[in-house]
Coordinates of C-alpha atoms and ligand atoms in Angstrom, one line a residue:
M1 CA 20.8 -54.6 4.7
S2 CA 17.3 -53.2 5.6
K3 CA 16.8 -49.5 4.9
P4 CA 16.4 -47.1 7.9
D5 CA 12.9 -46.1 8.9
L6 CA 11.6 -42.7 7.9
L7 CA 8.4 -41.3 9.4
V8 CA 6.7 -39.1 6.8
L9 CA 4.3 -36.7 8.4
W10 CA 3.2 -34.7 5.4
D11 CA 2.7 -35.6 1.8
L12 CA 5.9 -34.4 0.0
G13 CA 4.5 -35.5 -3.4
P14 CA 5.5 -38.4 -5.7
H15 CA 8.9 -36.9 -6.8
A16 CA 10.4 -36.6 -3.3
L17 CA 8.7 -39.7 -1.9
G18 CA 10.0 -41.8 -4.8
A19 CA 13.5 -40.5 -4.2
L20 CA 13.3 -41.2 -0.4
E21 CA 12.1 -44.8 -1.1
Q22 CA 15.6 -45.5 -2.6
D23 CA 17.3 -45.0 0.8
F24 CA 14.6 -45.4 3.5
T25 CA 11.6 -47.5 4.5
L26 CA 8.8 -44.9 4.5
H27 CA 6.1 -44.9 7.1
R28 CA 3.3 -42.6 5.7
H29 CA 1.7 -41.0 8.7
F30 CA -0.3 -38.6 6.5
E31 CA -2.2 -41.5 4.9
A32 CA -3.2 -43.1 8.2
D33 CA -6.9 -43.0 9.3
D34 CA -6.0 -43.6 12.9
R35 CA -2.8 -41.7 13.6
D36 CA -2.5 -42.7 17.2
A37 CA -2.6 -46.4 16.2
F38 CA -0.1 -45.7 13.4
M39 CA 2.3 -44.2 15.9
A40 CA 1.8 -47.1 18.3
D41 CA 2.6 -49.6 15.5
L42 CA 5.8 -47.8 14.4
P43 CA 8.9 -49.9 14.7
G44 CA 11.3 -48.8 17.4
G45 CA 14.5 -46.7 16.8
V46 CA 13.1 -44.2 14.2
R47 CA 15.9 -41.6 13.6
F48 CA 14.4 -39.7 10.6
V49 CA 11.3 -37.6 10.1
A50 CA 10.2 -35.8 6.9
T51 CA 7.5 -33.2 7.1
G52 CA 6.3 -29.9 5.7
G53 CA 3.4 -27.4 5.2
G54 CA 1.2 -26.6 8.2
T55 CA 1.7 -30.2 9.6
G56 CA 5.3 -29.6 10.9
C57 CA 6.3 -31.7 13.8
S58 CA 4.9 -31.4 17.3
R59 CA 6.6 -31.9 20.7
E60 CA 4.3 -35.0 21.1
I61 CA 5.8 -36.6 18.0
I62 CA 9.4 -35.6 18.9
E63 CA 9.0 -37.1 22.4
A64 CA 7.4 -40.3 21.1
L65 CA 10.6 -41.0 19.1
P66 CA 13.5 -41.2 21.6
D67 CA 16.0 -42.1 18.9
L68 CA 15.0 -39.2 16.6
E69 CA 18.0 -37.4 15.1
I70 CA 16.7 -35.2 12.3
I71 CA 13.5 -33.5 11.1
S72 CA 13.8 -32.5 7.4
S73 CA 11.0 -30.0 6.7
F74 CA 9.7 -29.0 3.2
G75 CA 9.4 -25.2 3.1
V76 CA 11.5 -22.3 4.3
G77 CA 9.1 -21.3 7.1
Y78 CA 9.4 -23.9 9.9
D79 CA 6.9 -22.3 12.3
A80 CA 4.9 -25.6 12.5
V81 CA 8.0 -27.5 13.7
D82 CA 8.5 -27.4 17.5
V83 CA 12.1 -26.3 17.3
T84 CA 12.3 -25.7 21.0
A85 CA 11.4 -29.4 21.6
A86 CA 13.8 -30.5 18.9
R87 CA 16.6 -28.5 20.5
E88 CA 15.8 -29.9 23.9
H89 CA 16.1 -33.4 22.6
G90 CA 19.2 -32.8 20.4
V91 CA 17.2 -33.2 17.2
R92 CA 18.4 -31.2 14.2
V93 CA 15.9 -29.4 11.9
T94 CA 16.4 -28.5 8.3
N95 CA 14.3 -26.4 5.9
T96 CA 14.4 -25.5 2.2
P97 CA 15.6 -21.9 1.8
D98 CA 16.7 -20.0 -1.3
V99 CA 15.4 -22.5 -4.0
L100 CA 12.0 -20.8 -3.7
N101 CA 13.0 -17.1 -3.6
D102 CA 12.4 -16.2 -7.3
C103 CA 9.0 -18.1 -7.3
V104 CA 7.7 -16.4 -4.2
A105 CA 8.9 -13.0 -5.4
Q106 CA 7.2 -13.5 -8.8
V107 CA 3.9 -14.5 -7.1
T108 CA 4.2 -11.3 -4.9
M109 CA 4.6 -9.1 -8.0
A110 CA 1.7 -11.0 -9.7
L111 CA -0.5 -10.2 -6.7
M112 CA 0.6 -6.6 -6.7
L113 CA -0.2 -6.3 -10.4
A114 CA -3.5 -8.1 -10.0
L115 CA -4.6 -5.8 -7.3
A116 CA -3.3 -2.5 -8.9
H117 CA -4.8 -3.3 -12.3
R118 CA -7.9 -5.0 -10.8
L119 CA -7.2 -8.0 -13.0
P120 CA -9.5 -10.6 -11.4
E121 CA -12.4 -8.1 -11.4
A122 CA -11.7 -7.1 -15.0
D123 CA -11.6 -10.7 -16.0
R124 CA -15.0 -11.3 -14.4
Y125 CA -16.3 -8.2 -16.1
V126 CA -15.5 -9.7 -19.5
R127 CA -16.8 -13.2 -18.7
E128 CA -20.1 -11.8 -17.4
G129 CA -20.7 -9.9 -20.7
R130 CA -20.6 -6.5 -18.9
W131 CA -18.0 -5.0 -21.3
E132 CA -20.7 -5.3 -24.0
T133 CA -23.6 -4.0 -21.9
E134 CA -21.9 -1.5 -19.6
G135 CA -18.9 -0.3 -21.6
N136 CA -15.3 0.1 -20.6
F137 CA -14.1 -1.1 -17.2
P138 CA -13.2 1.8 -14.8
L139 CA -9.6 3.1 -14.9
T140 CA -7.2 1.4 -12.5
D141 CA -3.8 2.0 -10.9
E142 CA -0.2 1.0 -11.6
L143 CA 3.0 0.2 -9.7
T144 CA 5.3 2.7 -11.5
G145 CA 6.6 5.4 -9.3
K146 CA 5.0 4.0 -6.1
T147 CA 6.9 3.2 -2.9
V148 CA 6.8 -0.4 -1.5
G149 CA 7.7 -1.1 2.2
I150 CA 8.9 -4.6 2.8
I151 CA 8.5 -6.1 6.2
G152 CA 11.3 -8.7 6.2
L153 CA 14.2 -7.9 3.8
G154 CA 15.6 -11.5 3.9
R155 CA 16.2 -13.9 1.1
I156 CA 12.7 -13.6 -0.5
G157 CA 12.3 -9.9 0.5
K158 CA 15.5 -9.0 -1.4
A159 CA 14.2 -10.9 -4.5
I160 CA 10.9 -8.9 -4.2
A161 CA 12.9 -5.7 -3.9
R162 CA 14.8 -6.3 -7.1
L163 CA 11.6 -7.1 -9.0
A164 CA 9.9 -4.0 -7.6
Q165 CA 12.8 -1.9 -8.8
A166 CA 12.4 -3.3 -12.3
F167 CA 8.8 -2.0 -12.1
S168 CA 10.3 1.5 -11.2
M169 CA 9.1 1.3 -7.6
R170 CA 11.0 2.9 -4.7
V171 CA 11.9 0.2 -2.0
V172 CA 12.1 0.7 1.7
Y173 CA 12.1 -2.0 4.4
H174 CA 11.5 -2.8 8.1
G175 CA 13.4 -5.5 10.0
R176 CA 15.0 -5.7 13.4
T177 CA 18.3 -4.7 12.0
D178 CA 19.6 -2.1 9.5
Q179 CA 21.3 -3.6 6.5
P180 CA 23.5 -0.6 5.5
H181 CA 25.0 -2.4 2.5
E182 CA 21.5 -2.6 0.9
P183 CA 20.4 0.4 -1.3
Y184 CA 17.1 0.8 0.5
V185 CA 16.0 3.0 3.4
W186 CA 15.5 1.1 6.7
Y187 CA 12.7 1.8 9.2
D188 CA 13.0 0.6 12.8
D189 CA 9.2 0.9 13.2
P190 CA 6.6 -0.7 10.9
K191 CA 4.0 1.9 11.7
A192 CA 6.3 4.8 10.6
M193 CA 7.1 2.9 7.4
A194 CA 3.4 2.2 6.7
R195 CA 2.8 5.9 6.9
D196 CA 5.3 6.6 4.1
V197 CA 4.5 3.8 1.6
D198 CA 1.8 3.0 -1.0
W199 CA 2.3 -0.8 -0.7
L200 CA 3.2 -2.8 2.4
V201 CA 4.5 -6.3 1.6
V202 CA 4.9 -8.8 4.4
I203 CA 7.5 -11.5 4.0
A204 CA 9.0 -12.1 7.5
P205 CA 8.8 -15.5 9.4
S206 CA 6.0 -16.2 11.9
T207 CA 7.5 -15.9 15.4
D208 CA 6.4 -14.7 18.8
Q209 CA 7.8 -11.2 17.8
T210 CA 6.2 -10.9 14.3
R211 CA 2.7 -12.3 15.2
G212 CA 0.2 -9.4 14.6
I213 CA 3.0 -7.1 13.4
V214 CA 0.5 -5.7 10.9
S215 CA -1.8 -4.3 13.6
K216 CA -4.8 -2.0 13.4
D217 CA -2.3 0.9 14.0
V218 CA -0.1 -0.2 11.1
L219 CA -3.2 -0.5 8.8
D220 CA -4.4 3.0 9.9
A221 CA -0.9 4.3 9.1
L222 CA -1.1 2.7 5.7
G223 CA -4.2 4.7 5.0
P224 CA -7.0 4.9 2.4
E225 CA -4.7 4.9 -0.6
G226 CA -2.4 2.1 0.8
R227 CA -2.5 -1.6 -0.2
L228 CA -1.3 -4.7 1.8
V229 CA 0.3 -7.9 0.4
N230 CA 0.8 -10.8 2.7
V231 CA 2.9 -13.7 1.4
A232 CA 4.4 -14.6 4.8
R233 CA 2.0 -16.3 7.2
G234 CA -1.5 -15.4 8.1
D235 CA -0.8 -14.7 11.7
L236 CA 1.5 -11.7 10.9
V237 CA -1.6 -9.7 10.1
D238 CA -4.5 -8.9 12.5
E239 CA -7.1 -10.4 10.2
E240 CA -10.1 -8.8 11.9
A241 CA -8.5 -5.4 11.8
L242 CA -7.7 -6.0 8.1
I243 CA -11.3 -6.9 7.3
A244 CA -12.6 -3.8 9.1
A245 CA -10.0 -1.6 7.2
L246 CA -10.9 -3.1 3.8
S247 CA -14.7 -2.8 4.5
S248 CA -14.6 0.8 5.7
G249 CA -12.1 2.2 3.1
G250 CA -9.4 2.4 5.8
I251 CA -7.0 0.9 3.2
A252 CA -7.5 0.6 -0.5
G253 CA -7.0 -3.1 -0.9
A254 CA -5.2 -6.3 0.0
A255 CA -3.7 -9.3 -1.8
L256 CA -3.3 -12.3 0.4
D257 CA -1.6 -15.7 -0.2
V258 CA -1.9 -16.7 3.4
F259 CA -4.5 -16.7 6.1
A260 CA -4.9 -17.1 9.9
Q261 CA -6.7 -20.5 9.7
E262 CA -5.9 -22.1 6.4
P263 CA -7.6 -23.4 4.4
H264 CA -10.5 -21.4 5.9
V265 CA -10.8 -17.9 4.5
P266 CA -13.3 -15.7 6.3
E267 CA -16.5 -15.1 4.3
A268 CA -16.1 -11.3 4.9
L269 CA -12.9 -11.4 2.9
R270 CA -14.3 -13.5 0.1
K271 CA -17.1 -11.0 -0.4
L272 CA -14.9 -8.0 -0.9
D273 CA -14.0 -6.7 -4.4
N274 CA -10.8 -4.9 -3.2
V275 CA -9.0 -8.1 -2.4
V276 CA -7.1 -10.7 -4.4
L277 CA -7.0 -14.1 -2.7
L278 CA -4.7 -17.1 -3.4
P279 CA -4.7 -20.6 -1.7
H280 CA -1.1 -20.4 -0.3
Q281 CA 0.5 -20.5 -3.8
G282 CA 3.8 -18.7 -3.1
S283 CA 6.1 -21.5 -4.0
A284 CA 3.6 -23.7 -5.7
T285 CA 5.1 -24.3 -9.2
V286 CA 6.2 -27.6 -10.5
K287 CA 9.8 -26.5 -10.8
T288 CA 10.1 -24.9 -7.3
R289 CA 8.3 -27.6 -5.5
R290 CA 10.6 -30.2 -7.1
A291 CA 13.7 -28.2 -6.0
M292 CA 12.3 -28.0 -2.4
G293 CA 11.6 -31.7 -2.4
D294 CA 15.1 -32.4 -3.6
L295 CA 16.5 -30.4 -0.7
V296 CA 14.4 -32.3 1.8
V297 CA 15.9 -35.6 0.3
R298 CA 19.5 -34.2 0.2
N299 CA 19.4 -33.2 3.8
L300 CA 18.2 -36.6 4.9
R301 CA 20.7 -38.4 2.8
A302 CA 23.6 -36.2 4.0
H303 CA 22.6 -37.0 7.6
L304 CA 22.3 -40.7 6.8
R305 CA 25.9 -40.7 5.4
G306 CA 27.2 -38.9 8.5
D307 CA 27.8 -35.7 6.5
P308 CA 26.8 -32.2 7.7
V309 CA 23.2 -31.3 6.6
L310 CA 22.9 -28.7 3.8
T311 CA 20.4 -26.3 5.2
P312 CA 20.1 -26.5 9.0
V313 CA 17.7 -23.9 10.6
A314 CA 19.5 -21.4 12.9
Ligands
NDP409 P1 14.7 -15.0 5.8 O1 15.1 -15.6 7.2 O2 15.8 -15.0 4.8 O3 14.2 -13.5 6.0 C1 13.4 -13.1 7.0 C2 13.4 -11.6 7.2 O4 12.5 -11.3 8.3 C3 14.8 -11.1 7.6 O5 15.1 -10.0 6.8 C4 14.6 -10.6 9.1 O6 15.3 -9.4 9.3 C5 13.1 -10.3 9.1 N1 12.6 -10.5 10.5 C6 12.8 -11.5 11.3 N2 12.2 -11.3 12.5 C7 11.6 -10.0 12.4 C8 10.9 -9.2 13.3 N3 10.7 -9.6 14.6 N4 10.5 -8.0 12.9 C9 10.7 -7.6 11.7 N5 11.4 -8.3 10.7 C10 11.9 -9.5 11.1 O7 13.4 -15.7 5.3 P2 12.9 -16.0 3.9 O8 12.9 -14.7 3.1 O9 13.5 -17.1 3.3 O10 11.3 -16.4 4.2 C11 10.5 -15.5 4.9 C12 9.2 -16.1 5.3 O11 8.4 -16.2 4.2 C13 9.3 -17.6 5.7 O12 9.6 -17.7 7.1 C14 7.9 -18.1 5.4 O13 7.1 -18.1 6.5 C15 7.4 -17.2 4.4 N6 7.2 -17.9 3.1 C16 5.9 -18.0 2.5 C17 5.7 -18.7 1.4 C18 4.4 -18.8 0.7 O14 4.1 -19.8 0.1 N7 3.5 -17.8 0.9 C19 6.8 -19.3 0.7 C20 8.1 -19.1 1.3 C21 8.3 -18.4 2.5 P3 16.0 -9.0 10.7 O15 16.7 -10.3 11.2 O16 16.9 -7.9 10.5 O17 14.8 -8.7 11.6

């Protein structure tokens, strides 16, 4: 019997693609030079899509596949998948939650430590021979005793909170709802929270409600001693207001894994010393990416068997 067709929109990597080849005939959209021609040549009756990253799955693709049943997306954030179109057409969407919590939390702490202790700058100082010629590097800061405010105390936010506590930090959070069973103070207003914290960590999904949640007002409230860490999505932060605040001393620094228009990072940010920049590395370890790929595969296989999918999005 021939294997069912699977349209692959994003390069899931050799591990997941190899596993999918066992059960599906793969159509690698991401490798096509002419994607319109590729879609036109696709066999009829495609029921399965795999995707991920910033590629997601557009309404156009969903509507070009009248038999589509499932979009299995690599990553916990699924803002690039048009879930409204999927819902309208009865297409289920899955993501890869939980398996990346510890990794993203570790990267968040690594960013905080790098920014507080000025590790990238100190590393450059040694490499450039300045330790020998100019003497000791200036004194830096530390996390101990500081307060971190987390925007988005979800699966990853809670993992960050636990690690922050291990660094003797006080944790508070902002979300739409109070979580009274959690041992942290809740703020219903991000600006009020920013005023009270040393560190603001952003780890909420990108939605119509969260876009621009770290506004000029919030950055002003964070103030000249405050630092921002964004490991969520670039569009949660007003990037122009952030550059202005960093350049003028409005806030002390920022550590950013995500940007408004990836992979473009504004020149103004790249020139600043009080920032640490990563190329969207939050979940990018061999172990975690493998676990995410496995979950993409398991969701598709479950649906193929007629079983419930493991991790449907709400
Ligand atoms: P969860 O859904 O578990 O948690 C999201 C949290 O955000 C919840 O606590 C929710 O609380 C809060 N939230 C949702 N809407 C709002 C809002 N309008 N205002 C304030 N808070 C809000 O998600 P995860 O922790 O699994 O992942 C979070 C996000 O992190 C992902 O969507 C993804 O975009 C990003 N991410 C980035 C990675 C990277 O590589 N940098 C890797 C993995 C994830 P409440 O419902 O109470 O508002």
